[in-house]
Short mmCIF file of C-alpha atoms and ligand atoms in Angstrom, two decimals:
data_model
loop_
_atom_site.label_atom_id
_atom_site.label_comp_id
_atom_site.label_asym_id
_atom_site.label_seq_id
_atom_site.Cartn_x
_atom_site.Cartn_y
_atom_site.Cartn_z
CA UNK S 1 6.36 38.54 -37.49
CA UNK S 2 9.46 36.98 -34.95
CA UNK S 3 7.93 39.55 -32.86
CA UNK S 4 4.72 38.06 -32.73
CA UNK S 5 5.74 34.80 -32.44
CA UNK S 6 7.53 35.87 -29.33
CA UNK S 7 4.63 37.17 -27.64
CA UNK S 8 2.76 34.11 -28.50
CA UNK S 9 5.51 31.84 -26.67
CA UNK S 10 5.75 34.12 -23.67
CA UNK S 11 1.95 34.35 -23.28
CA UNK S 12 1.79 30.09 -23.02
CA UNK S 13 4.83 30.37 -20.50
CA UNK S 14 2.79 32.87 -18.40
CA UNK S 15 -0.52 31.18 -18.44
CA UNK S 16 0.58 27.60 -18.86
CA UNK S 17 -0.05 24.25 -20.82
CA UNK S 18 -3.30 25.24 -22.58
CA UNK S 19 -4.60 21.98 -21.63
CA UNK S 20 -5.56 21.82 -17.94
CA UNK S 21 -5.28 18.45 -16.96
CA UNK S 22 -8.76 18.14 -15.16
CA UNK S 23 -10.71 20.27 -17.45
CA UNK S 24 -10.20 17.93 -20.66
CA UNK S 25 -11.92 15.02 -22.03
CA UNK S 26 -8.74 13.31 -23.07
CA UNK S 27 -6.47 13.73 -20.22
CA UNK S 28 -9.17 14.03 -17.61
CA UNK S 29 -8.27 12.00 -13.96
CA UNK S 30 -9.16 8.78 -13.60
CA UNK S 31 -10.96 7.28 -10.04
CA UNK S 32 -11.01 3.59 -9.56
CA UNK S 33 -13.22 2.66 -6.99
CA UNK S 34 -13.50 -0.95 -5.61
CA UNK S 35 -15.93 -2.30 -2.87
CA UNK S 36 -15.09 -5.63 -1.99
CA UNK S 37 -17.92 -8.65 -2.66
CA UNK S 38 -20.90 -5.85 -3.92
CA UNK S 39 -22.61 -8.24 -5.77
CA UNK S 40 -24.47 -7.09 -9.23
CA UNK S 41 -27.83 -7.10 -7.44
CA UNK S 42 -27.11 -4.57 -4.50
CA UNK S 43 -27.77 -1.37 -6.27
CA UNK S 44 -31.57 -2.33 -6.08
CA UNK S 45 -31.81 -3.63 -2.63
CA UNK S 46 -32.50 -0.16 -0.58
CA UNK S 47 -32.21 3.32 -1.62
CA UNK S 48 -28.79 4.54 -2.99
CA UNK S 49 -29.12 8.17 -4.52
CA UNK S 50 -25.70 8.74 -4.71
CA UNK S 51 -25.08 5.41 -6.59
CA UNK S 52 -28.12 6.17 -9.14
CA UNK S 53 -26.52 9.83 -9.63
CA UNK S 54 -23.55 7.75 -11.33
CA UNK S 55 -25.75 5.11 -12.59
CA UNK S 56 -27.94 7.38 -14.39
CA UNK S 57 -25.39 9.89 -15.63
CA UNK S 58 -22.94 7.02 -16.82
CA UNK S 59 -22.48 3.27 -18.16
CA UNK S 60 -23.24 0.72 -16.48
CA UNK S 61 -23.06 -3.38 -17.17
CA UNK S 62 -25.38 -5.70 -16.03
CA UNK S 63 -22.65 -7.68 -13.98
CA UNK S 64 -18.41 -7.85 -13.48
CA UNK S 65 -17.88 -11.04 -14.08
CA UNK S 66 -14.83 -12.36 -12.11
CA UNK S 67 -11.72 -14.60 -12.93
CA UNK S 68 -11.64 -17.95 -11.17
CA UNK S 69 -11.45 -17.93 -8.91
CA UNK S 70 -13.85 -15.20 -7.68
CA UNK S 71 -11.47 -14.32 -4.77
CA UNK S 72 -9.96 -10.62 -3.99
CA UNK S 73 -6.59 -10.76 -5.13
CA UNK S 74 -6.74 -12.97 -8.28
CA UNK S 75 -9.63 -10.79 -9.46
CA UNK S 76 -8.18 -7.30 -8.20
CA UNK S 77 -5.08 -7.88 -9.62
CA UNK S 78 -7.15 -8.99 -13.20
CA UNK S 79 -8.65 -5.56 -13.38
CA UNK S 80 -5.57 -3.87 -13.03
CA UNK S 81 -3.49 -6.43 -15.35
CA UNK S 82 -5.92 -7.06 -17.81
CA UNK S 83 -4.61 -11.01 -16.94
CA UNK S 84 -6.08 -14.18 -16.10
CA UNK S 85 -5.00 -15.20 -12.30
CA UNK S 86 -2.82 -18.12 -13.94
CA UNK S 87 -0.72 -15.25 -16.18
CA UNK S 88 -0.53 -12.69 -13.07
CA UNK S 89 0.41 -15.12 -10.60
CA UNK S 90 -2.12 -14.54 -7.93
CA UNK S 91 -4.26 -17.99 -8.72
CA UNK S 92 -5.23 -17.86 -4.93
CA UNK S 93 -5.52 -15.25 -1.88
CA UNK S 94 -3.49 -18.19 -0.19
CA UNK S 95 -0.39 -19.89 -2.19
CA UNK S 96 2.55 -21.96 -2.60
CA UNK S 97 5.37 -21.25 -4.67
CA UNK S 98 7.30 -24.06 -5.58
CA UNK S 99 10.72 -22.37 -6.64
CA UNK S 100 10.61 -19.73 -3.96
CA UNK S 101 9.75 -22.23 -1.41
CA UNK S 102 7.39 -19.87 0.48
CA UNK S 103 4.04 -19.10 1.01
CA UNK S 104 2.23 -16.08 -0.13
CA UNK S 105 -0.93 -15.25 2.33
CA UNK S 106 -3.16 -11.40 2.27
CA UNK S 107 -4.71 -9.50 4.94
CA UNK S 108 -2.96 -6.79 6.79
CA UNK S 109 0.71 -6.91 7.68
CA UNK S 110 1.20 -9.61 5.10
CA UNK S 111 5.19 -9.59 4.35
CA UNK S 112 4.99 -11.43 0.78
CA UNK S 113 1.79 -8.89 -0.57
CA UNK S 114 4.80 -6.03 -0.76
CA UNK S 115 7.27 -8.06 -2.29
CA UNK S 116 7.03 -7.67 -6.07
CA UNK S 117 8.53 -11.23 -6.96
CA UNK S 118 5.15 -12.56 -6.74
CA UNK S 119 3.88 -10.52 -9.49
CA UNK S 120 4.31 -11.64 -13.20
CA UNK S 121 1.99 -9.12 -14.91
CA UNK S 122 1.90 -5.09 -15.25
CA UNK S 123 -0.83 -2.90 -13.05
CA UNK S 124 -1.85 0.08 -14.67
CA UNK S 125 -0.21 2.58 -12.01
CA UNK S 126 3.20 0.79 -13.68
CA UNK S 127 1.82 1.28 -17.09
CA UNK S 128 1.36 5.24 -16.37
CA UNK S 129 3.97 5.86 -14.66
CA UNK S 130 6.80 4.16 -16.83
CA UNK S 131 5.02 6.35 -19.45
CA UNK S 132 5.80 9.31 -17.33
CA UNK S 133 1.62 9.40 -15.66
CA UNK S 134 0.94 10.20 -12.39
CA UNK S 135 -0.40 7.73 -10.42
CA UNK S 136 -1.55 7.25 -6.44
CA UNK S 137 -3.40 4.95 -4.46
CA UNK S 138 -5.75 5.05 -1.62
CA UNK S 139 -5.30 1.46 -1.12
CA UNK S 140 -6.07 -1.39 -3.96
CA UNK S 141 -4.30 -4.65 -3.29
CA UNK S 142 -0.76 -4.82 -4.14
CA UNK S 143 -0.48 -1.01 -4.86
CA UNK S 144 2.12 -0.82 -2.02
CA UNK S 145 4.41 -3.31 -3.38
CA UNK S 146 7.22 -1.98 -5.63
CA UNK S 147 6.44 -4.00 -8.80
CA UNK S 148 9.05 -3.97 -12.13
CA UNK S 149 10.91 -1.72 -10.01
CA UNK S 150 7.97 0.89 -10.08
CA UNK S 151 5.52 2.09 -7.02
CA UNK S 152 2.70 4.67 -7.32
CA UNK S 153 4.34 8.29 -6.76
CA UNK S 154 2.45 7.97 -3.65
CA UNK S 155 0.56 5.15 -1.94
CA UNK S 156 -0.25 3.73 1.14
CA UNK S 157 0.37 0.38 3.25
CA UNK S 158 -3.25 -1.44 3.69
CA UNK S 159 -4.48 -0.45 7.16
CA UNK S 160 -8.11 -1.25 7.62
CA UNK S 161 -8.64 1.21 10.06
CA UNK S 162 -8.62 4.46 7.94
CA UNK S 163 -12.37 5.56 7.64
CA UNK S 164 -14.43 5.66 4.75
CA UNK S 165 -13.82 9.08 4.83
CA UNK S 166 -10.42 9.40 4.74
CA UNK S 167 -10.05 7.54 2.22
CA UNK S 168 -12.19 9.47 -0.07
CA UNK S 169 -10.65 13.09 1.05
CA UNK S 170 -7.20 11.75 0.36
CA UNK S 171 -8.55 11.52 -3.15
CA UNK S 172 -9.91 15.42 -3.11
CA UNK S 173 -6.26 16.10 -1.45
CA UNK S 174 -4.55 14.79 -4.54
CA UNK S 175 -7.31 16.52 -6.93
CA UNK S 176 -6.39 19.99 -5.44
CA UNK S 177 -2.43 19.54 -5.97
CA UNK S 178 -1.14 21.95 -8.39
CA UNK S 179 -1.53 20.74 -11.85
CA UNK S 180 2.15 19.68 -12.16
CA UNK S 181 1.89 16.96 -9.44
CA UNK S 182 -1.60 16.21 -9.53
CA UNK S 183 -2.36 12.59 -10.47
CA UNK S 184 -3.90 11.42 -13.64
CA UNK S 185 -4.86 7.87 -12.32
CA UNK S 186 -6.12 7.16 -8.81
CA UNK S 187 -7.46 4.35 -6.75
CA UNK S 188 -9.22 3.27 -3.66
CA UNK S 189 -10.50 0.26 -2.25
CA UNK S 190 -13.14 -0.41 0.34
CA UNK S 191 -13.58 -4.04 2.19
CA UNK S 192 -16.44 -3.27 4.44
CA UNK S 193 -19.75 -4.96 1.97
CA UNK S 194 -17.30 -8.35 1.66
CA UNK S 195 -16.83 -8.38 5.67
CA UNK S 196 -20.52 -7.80 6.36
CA UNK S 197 -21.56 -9.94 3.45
CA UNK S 198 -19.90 -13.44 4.92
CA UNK S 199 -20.88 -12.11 8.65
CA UNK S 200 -24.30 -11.56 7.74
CA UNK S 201 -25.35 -12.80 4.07
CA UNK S 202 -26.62 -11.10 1.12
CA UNK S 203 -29.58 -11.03 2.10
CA UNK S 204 -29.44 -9.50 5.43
CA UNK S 205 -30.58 -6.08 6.72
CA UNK S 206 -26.88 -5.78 7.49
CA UNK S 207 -25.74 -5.52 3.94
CA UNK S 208 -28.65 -3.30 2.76
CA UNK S 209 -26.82 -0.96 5.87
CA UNK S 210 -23.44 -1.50 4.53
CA UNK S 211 -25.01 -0.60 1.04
CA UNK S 212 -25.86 2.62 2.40
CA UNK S 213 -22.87 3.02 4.12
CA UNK S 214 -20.92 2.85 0.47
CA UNK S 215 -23.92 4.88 -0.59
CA UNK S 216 -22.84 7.78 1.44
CA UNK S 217 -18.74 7.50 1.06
CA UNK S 218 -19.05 7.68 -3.01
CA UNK S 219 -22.07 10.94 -1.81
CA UNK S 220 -18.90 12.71 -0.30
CA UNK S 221 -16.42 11.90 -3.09
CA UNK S 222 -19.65 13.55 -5.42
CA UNK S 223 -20.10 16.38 -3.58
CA UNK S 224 -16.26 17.47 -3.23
CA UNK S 225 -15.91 17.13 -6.60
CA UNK S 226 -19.06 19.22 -7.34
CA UNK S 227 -17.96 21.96 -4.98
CA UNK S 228 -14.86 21.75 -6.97
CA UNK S 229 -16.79 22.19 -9.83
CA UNK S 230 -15.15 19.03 -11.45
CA UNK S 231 -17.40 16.02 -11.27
CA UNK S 232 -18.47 15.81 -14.93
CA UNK S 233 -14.66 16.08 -15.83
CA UNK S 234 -13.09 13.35 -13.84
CA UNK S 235 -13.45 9.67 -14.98
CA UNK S 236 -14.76 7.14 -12.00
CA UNK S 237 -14.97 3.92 -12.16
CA UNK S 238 -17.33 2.05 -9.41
CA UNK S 239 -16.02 -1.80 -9.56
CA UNK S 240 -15.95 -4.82 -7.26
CA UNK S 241 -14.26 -8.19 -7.39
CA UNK S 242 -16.47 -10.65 -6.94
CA UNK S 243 -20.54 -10.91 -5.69
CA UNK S 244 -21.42 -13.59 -2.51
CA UNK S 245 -23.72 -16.85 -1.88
CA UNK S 246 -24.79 -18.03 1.36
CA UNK S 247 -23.34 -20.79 2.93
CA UNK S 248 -25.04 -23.35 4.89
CA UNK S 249 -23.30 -25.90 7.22
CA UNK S 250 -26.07 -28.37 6.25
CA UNK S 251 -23.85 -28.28 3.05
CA UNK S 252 -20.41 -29.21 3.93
CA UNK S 253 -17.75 -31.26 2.07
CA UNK S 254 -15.15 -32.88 4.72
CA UNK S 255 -12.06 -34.61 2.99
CA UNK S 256 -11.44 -36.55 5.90
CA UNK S 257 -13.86 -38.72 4.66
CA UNK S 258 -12.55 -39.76 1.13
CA UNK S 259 -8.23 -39.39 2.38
CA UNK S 260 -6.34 -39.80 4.93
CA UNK S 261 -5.08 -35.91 5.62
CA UNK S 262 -1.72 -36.76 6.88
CA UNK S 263 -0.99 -37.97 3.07
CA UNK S 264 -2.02 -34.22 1.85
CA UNK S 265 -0.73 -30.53 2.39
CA UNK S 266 -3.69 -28.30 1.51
CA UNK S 267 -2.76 -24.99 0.96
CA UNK S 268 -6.22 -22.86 0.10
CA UNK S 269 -9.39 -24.76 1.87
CA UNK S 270 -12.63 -23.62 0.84
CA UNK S 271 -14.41 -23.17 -2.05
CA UNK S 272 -11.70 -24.05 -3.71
CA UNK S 273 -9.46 -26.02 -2.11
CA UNK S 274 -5.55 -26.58 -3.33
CA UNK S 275 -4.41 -30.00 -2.60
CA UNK S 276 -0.59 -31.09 -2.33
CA UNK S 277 -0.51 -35.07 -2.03
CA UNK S 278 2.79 -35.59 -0.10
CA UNK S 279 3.53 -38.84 -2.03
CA UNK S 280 1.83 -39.82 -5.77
CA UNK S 281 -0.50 -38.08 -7.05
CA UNK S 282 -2.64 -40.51 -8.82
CA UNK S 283 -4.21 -42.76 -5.45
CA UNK S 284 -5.17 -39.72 -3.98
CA UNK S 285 -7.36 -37.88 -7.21
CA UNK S 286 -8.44 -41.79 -7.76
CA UNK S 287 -9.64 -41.35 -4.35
CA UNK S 288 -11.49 -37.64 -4.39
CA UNK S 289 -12.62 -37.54 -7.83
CA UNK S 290 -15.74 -38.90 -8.37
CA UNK S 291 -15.83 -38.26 -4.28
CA UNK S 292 -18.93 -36.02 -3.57
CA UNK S 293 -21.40 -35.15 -6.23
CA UNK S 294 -21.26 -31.29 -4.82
CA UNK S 295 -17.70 -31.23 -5.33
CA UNK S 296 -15.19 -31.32 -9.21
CA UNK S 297 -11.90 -32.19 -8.88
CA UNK S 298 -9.53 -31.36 -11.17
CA UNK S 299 -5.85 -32.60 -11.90
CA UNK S 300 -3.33 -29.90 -12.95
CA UNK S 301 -3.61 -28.89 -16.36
CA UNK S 302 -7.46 -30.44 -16.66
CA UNK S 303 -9.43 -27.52 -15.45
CA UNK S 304 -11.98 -26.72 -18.31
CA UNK S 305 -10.24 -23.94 -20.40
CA UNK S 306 -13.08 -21.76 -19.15
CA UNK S 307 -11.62 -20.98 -16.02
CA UNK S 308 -8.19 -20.26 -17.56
CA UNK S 309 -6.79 -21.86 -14.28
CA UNK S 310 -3.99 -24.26 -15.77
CA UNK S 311 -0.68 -23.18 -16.40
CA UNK S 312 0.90 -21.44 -13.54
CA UNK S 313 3.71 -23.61 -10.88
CA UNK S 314 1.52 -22.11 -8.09
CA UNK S 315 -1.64 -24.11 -9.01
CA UNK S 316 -1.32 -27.32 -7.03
CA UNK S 317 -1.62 -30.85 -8.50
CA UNK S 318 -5.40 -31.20 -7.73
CA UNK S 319 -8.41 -28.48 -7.39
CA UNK S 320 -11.24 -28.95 -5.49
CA UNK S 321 -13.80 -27.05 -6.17
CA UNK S 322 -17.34 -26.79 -4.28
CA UNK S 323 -20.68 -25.91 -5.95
CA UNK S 324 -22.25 -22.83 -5.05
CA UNK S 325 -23.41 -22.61 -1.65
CA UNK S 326 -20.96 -25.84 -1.02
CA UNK S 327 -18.19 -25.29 1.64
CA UNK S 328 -15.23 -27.92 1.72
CA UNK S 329 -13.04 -28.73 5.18
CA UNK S 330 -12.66 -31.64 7.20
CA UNK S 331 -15.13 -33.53 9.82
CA UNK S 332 -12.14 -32.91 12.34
CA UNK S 333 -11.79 -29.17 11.57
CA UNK S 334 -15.42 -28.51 11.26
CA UNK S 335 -16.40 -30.25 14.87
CA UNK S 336 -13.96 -28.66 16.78
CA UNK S 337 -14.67 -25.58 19.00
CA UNK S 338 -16.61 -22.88 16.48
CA UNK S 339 -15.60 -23.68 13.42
CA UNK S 340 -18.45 -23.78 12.26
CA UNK S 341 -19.48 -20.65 13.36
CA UNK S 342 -16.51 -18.93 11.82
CA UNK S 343 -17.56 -20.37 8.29
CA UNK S 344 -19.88 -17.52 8.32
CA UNK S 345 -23.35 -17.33 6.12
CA UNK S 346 -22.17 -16.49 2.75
CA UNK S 347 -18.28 -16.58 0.82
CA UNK S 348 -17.70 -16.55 -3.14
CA UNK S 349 -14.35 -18.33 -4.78
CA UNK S 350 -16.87 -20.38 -6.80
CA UNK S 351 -17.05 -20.68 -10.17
CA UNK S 352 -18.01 -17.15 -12.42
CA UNK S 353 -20.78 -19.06 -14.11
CA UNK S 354 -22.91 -18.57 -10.96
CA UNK S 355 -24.65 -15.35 -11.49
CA UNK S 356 -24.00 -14.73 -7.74
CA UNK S 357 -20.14 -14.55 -8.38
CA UNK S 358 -20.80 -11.26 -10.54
CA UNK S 359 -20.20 -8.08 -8.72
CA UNK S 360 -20.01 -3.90 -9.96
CA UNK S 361 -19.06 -2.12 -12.83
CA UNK S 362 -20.29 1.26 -13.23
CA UNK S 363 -18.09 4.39 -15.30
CA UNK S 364 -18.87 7.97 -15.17
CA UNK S 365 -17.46 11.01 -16.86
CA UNK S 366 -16.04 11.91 -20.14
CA UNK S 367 -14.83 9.05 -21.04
CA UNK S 368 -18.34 6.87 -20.56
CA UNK S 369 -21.58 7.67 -22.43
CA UNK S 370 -24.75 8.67 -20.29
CA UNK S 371 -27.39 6.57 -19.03
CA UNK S 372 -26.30 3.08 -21.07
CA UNK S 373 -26.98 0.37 -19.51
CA UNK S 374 -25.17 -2.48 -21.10
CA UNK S 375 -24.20 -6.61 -21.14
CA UNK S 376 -22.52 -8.04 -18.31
CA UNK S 377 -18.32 -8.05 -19.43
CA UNK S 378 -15.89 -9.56 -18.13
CA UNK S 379 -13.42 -8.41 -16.07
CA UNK S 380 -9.72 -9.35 -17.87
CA UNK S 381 -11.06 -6.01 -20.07
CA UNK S 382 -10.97 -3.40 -17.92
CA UNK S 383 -7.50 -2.61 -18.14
CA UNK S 384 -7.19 -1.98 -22.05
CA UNK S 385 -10.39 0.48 -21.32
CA UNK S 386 -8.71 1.94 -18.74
CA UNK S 387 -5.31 2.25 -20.73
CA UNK S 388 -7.63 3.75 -23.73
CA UNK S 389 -9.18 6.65 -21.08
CA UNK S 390 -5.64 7.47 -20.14
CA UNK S 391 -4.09 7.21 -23.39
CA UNK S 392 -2.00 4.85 -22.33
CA UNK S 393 -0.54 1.94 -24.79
CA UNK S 394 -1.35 -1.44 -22.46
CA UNK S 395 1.32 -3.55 -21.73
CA UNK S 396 0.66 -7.58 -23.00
CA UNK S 397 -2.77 -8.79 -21.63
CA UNK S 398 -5.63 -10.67 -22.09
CA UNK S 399 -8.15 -8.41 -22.90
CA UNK S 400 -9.62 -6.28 -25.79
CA UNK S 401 -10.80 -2.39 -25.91
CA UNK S 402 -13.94 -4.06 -28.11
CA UNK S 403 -15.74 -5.72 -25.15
CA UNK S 404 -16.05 -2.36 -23.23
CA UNK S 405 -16.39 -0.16 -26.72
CA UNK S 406 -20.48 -0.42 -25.73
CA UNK S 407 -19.32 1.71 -22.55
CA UNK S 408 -17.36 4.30 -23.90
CA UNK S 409 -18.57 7.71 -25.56
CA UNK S 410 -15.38 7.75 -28.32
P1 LIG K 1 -11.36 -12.16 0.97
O1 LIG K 1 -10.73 -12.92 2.07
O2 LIG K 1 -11.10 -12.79 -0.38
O3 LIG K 1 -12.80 -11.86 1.19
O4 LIG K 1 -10.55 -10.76 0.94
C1 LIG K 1 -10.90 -9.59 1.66
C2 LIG K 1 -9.76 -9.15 2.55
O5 LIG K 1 -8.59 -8.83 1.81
C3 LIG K 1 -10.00 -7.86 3.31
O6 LIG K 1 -10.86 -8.02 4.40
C4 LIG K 1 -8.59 -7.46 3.73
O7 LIG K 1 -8.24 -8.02 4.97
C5 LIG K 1 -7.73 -8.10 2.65
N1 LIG K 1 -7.04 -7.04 1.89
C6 LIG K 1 -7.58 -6.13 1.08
N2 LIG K 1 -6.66 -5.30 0.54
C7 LIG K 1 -5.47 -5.70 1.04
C8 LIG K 1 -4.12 -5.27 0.87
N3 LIG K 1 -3.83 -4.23 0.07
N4 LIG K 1 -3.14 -5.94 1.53
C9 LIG K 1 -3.43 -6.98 2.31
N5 LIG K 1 -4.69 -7.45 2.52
C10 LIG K 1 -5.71 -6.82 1.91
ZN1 LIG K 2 -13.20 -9.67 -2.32
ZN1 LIG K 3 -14.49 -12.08 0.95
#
């Protein structure tokens, strides 16, 4: 009987865990995928057959709804916190911090976007690999910081020069590592439909190029997972942060013409602008509140609870915020040189309630049943569901595993 027993154990040494790590429901690999400003409606604006592949053969909601505001870090860093903006600390792609005395700014080469102070909440490459996951990341804002003392086992410094392509073949590279290294959660991030989308519109032939464009990239990430006969066995997860509304500058808010600027520091502009009075507070809301009927202005801590955008030192005393299509600046700004121009046609920051704020979710794989098409959710959940495919236990957020149950097939 010992005998037997033996055998047993030396046959699993030889051949392995049982369990390969790709070729299981349960601990199958998980893709994230985000493209920057895809708006809800995009899918149906030209042909995408690599899109409908996962559409069809997946879940998908009606609409991501965004945090407030719909900007790409606060709402990049909710998907992967499972936090409100005002309990992750990114309330604003542009910030002040009080007690650090510095300001926090994105795009590439920013200094403060790798330094993990900033951070207050837990991204789900921390959550997997503090419980001994690994994770990697083909770019997804703030992956390259070291945050809680933890970094992706590998990762890579925003540069937004490395193709489309690239991008998705580093994720095949990491597929065909040897099961021991391979990673079980993976990410990559895409800006390209967000730059076109303020250059051009929504509704421009540009866009419905850059559609295709996407269309393609997520094609090749298909097809070199089929020839690796693994696409139904990885999890992916097609997501963006935020949709887009045109812009007009027949619709401009200038704050020169309600305060004096030299009695202000504004920190974020437009459309949501973060204002710093210099001196009291009080003359200068008296001043701006009831100010432009396009335009709500709210005094720290009197944001409707809505937009969860309250309680963090980095939200200034008073918020501006435009309606849709509204920009806010100044006269001065505005008519000198291009300004203008460089407004572009469309932006987003506005308020989630517009339907045009709402961008992606799509999930395909294992983990999501086939051809649903479900409610629009929003996005502070995606991070329990994502802790649930991994089998992961979530750190504190502000989500729940019920608002995405609709989406999953167990
Ligand atoms: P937004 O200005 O809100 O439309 O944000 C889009 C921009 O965010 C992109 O065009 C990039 O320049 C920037 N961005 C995206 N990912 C990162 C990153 N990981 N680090 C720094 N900047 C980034
Ligand atoms: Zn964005
Ligand atoms: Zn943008």
């Amino acid at each position: 009987m010992l005998f037997v027993l033996f055998i047993l154990c030396m046959a699993l040494v030889i051949t392995g865990c049982p369990h390969d790590e790709n070729s299981e429901g349960s601990s199958a690999a998980l893709i994230i995928i985000s493209m920057d400003g895809f708006r809800w409606d995009y899918f149906d604006k030209t042909d995408t057959p690599n899109f409908d592949k996962l559409i069809d053969g997946g879940s998908r909601a009606a609409a991501l709804i965004p945090s407030f505001p719909s900007k790409t870090f606060p709402n990049h860093i909710t998907i992967v916190t499972g936090r409100y903006p005002e309990n992750h600390g990114i309330i604003a792609n542009r910030m002040y911090d009080p007690i650090f005395d510095k300001y926090y700014y994105i795009g590439q080469g920013s200094a403060p976007v790798l330094d993990g102070k900033w951070y207050d909440a837990e991204p789900i490459w921390v959550t997997a690999e503090k419980q001994n996951q690994t994770a990697m990341t083909m770019f997804w804002p703030i992956s390259e910081a070291e945050i809680m003392g933890v970094r992706p086992s590998e990762y890579f410094v925003y540069d937004g020069s490395v193709s489309h392509n690239d991008r998705v073949d580093q994720l095949l590279k990491w597929l065909d590592y040897p099961s021991t290294k391979r990673p079980r959660f993976m990410s990559t991030y895409f800006s390209h439909l967000d730059n076109i989308g303020h250059r051009y519109g929504p509704d421009s032939e540009e866009v419905k190029s850059a559609i295709r464009e996407m269309d393609r990239t997520i094609g090749r990430l298909v097809n070199g997972l089929k020839s690796r006969e693994i696409f139904q066995k990885v999890n992916i997860i097609l997501v963006s942060d935020h949709g887009m509304a045109t812009t007009s500058s027949d619709s401009m808010i200038f704050l020169d013409d309600y305060i004096n600027m030299d009695n202000v520091s504004v920190v974020d502009w437009t459309p949501v602008a973060a204002i710093r009075p210099k001196g009291d507070v009080e003359p200068i809301y008296e001043k701006l509140k009831n100010a432009h009927p396009k335009m709500s202005i709210y005094k720290k801590g009197k944001a409707p609870a809505r937009l969860h955008y309250n309680n963090h030192r980095r939200i200034q005393p008073i918020t501006a915020v435009a309606d849709e299509h509204w920009s806010i600046s100044t006269r001065e700004y505005f008519n000198e040189g291009d300004h203008n121009e460089g407004l572009g046609q469309a932006t987003h920051g506005y308020d989630p309630i517009y339907p045009s704020m709402g961008g992606v979710f799509v999930g395909h794989g294992p983990a999501f049943k086939s051809g649903l098409s479900g409610p629009g959710i929003t996005n502070i959940h995606l991070y329990e569901m994502m802790c649930k495919i991994l089998g992961l236990t979530p750190a504190e957020n502000d989500g729940n595993i019920d608002s995405t149950r609709v989406f999953l097939s167990q």
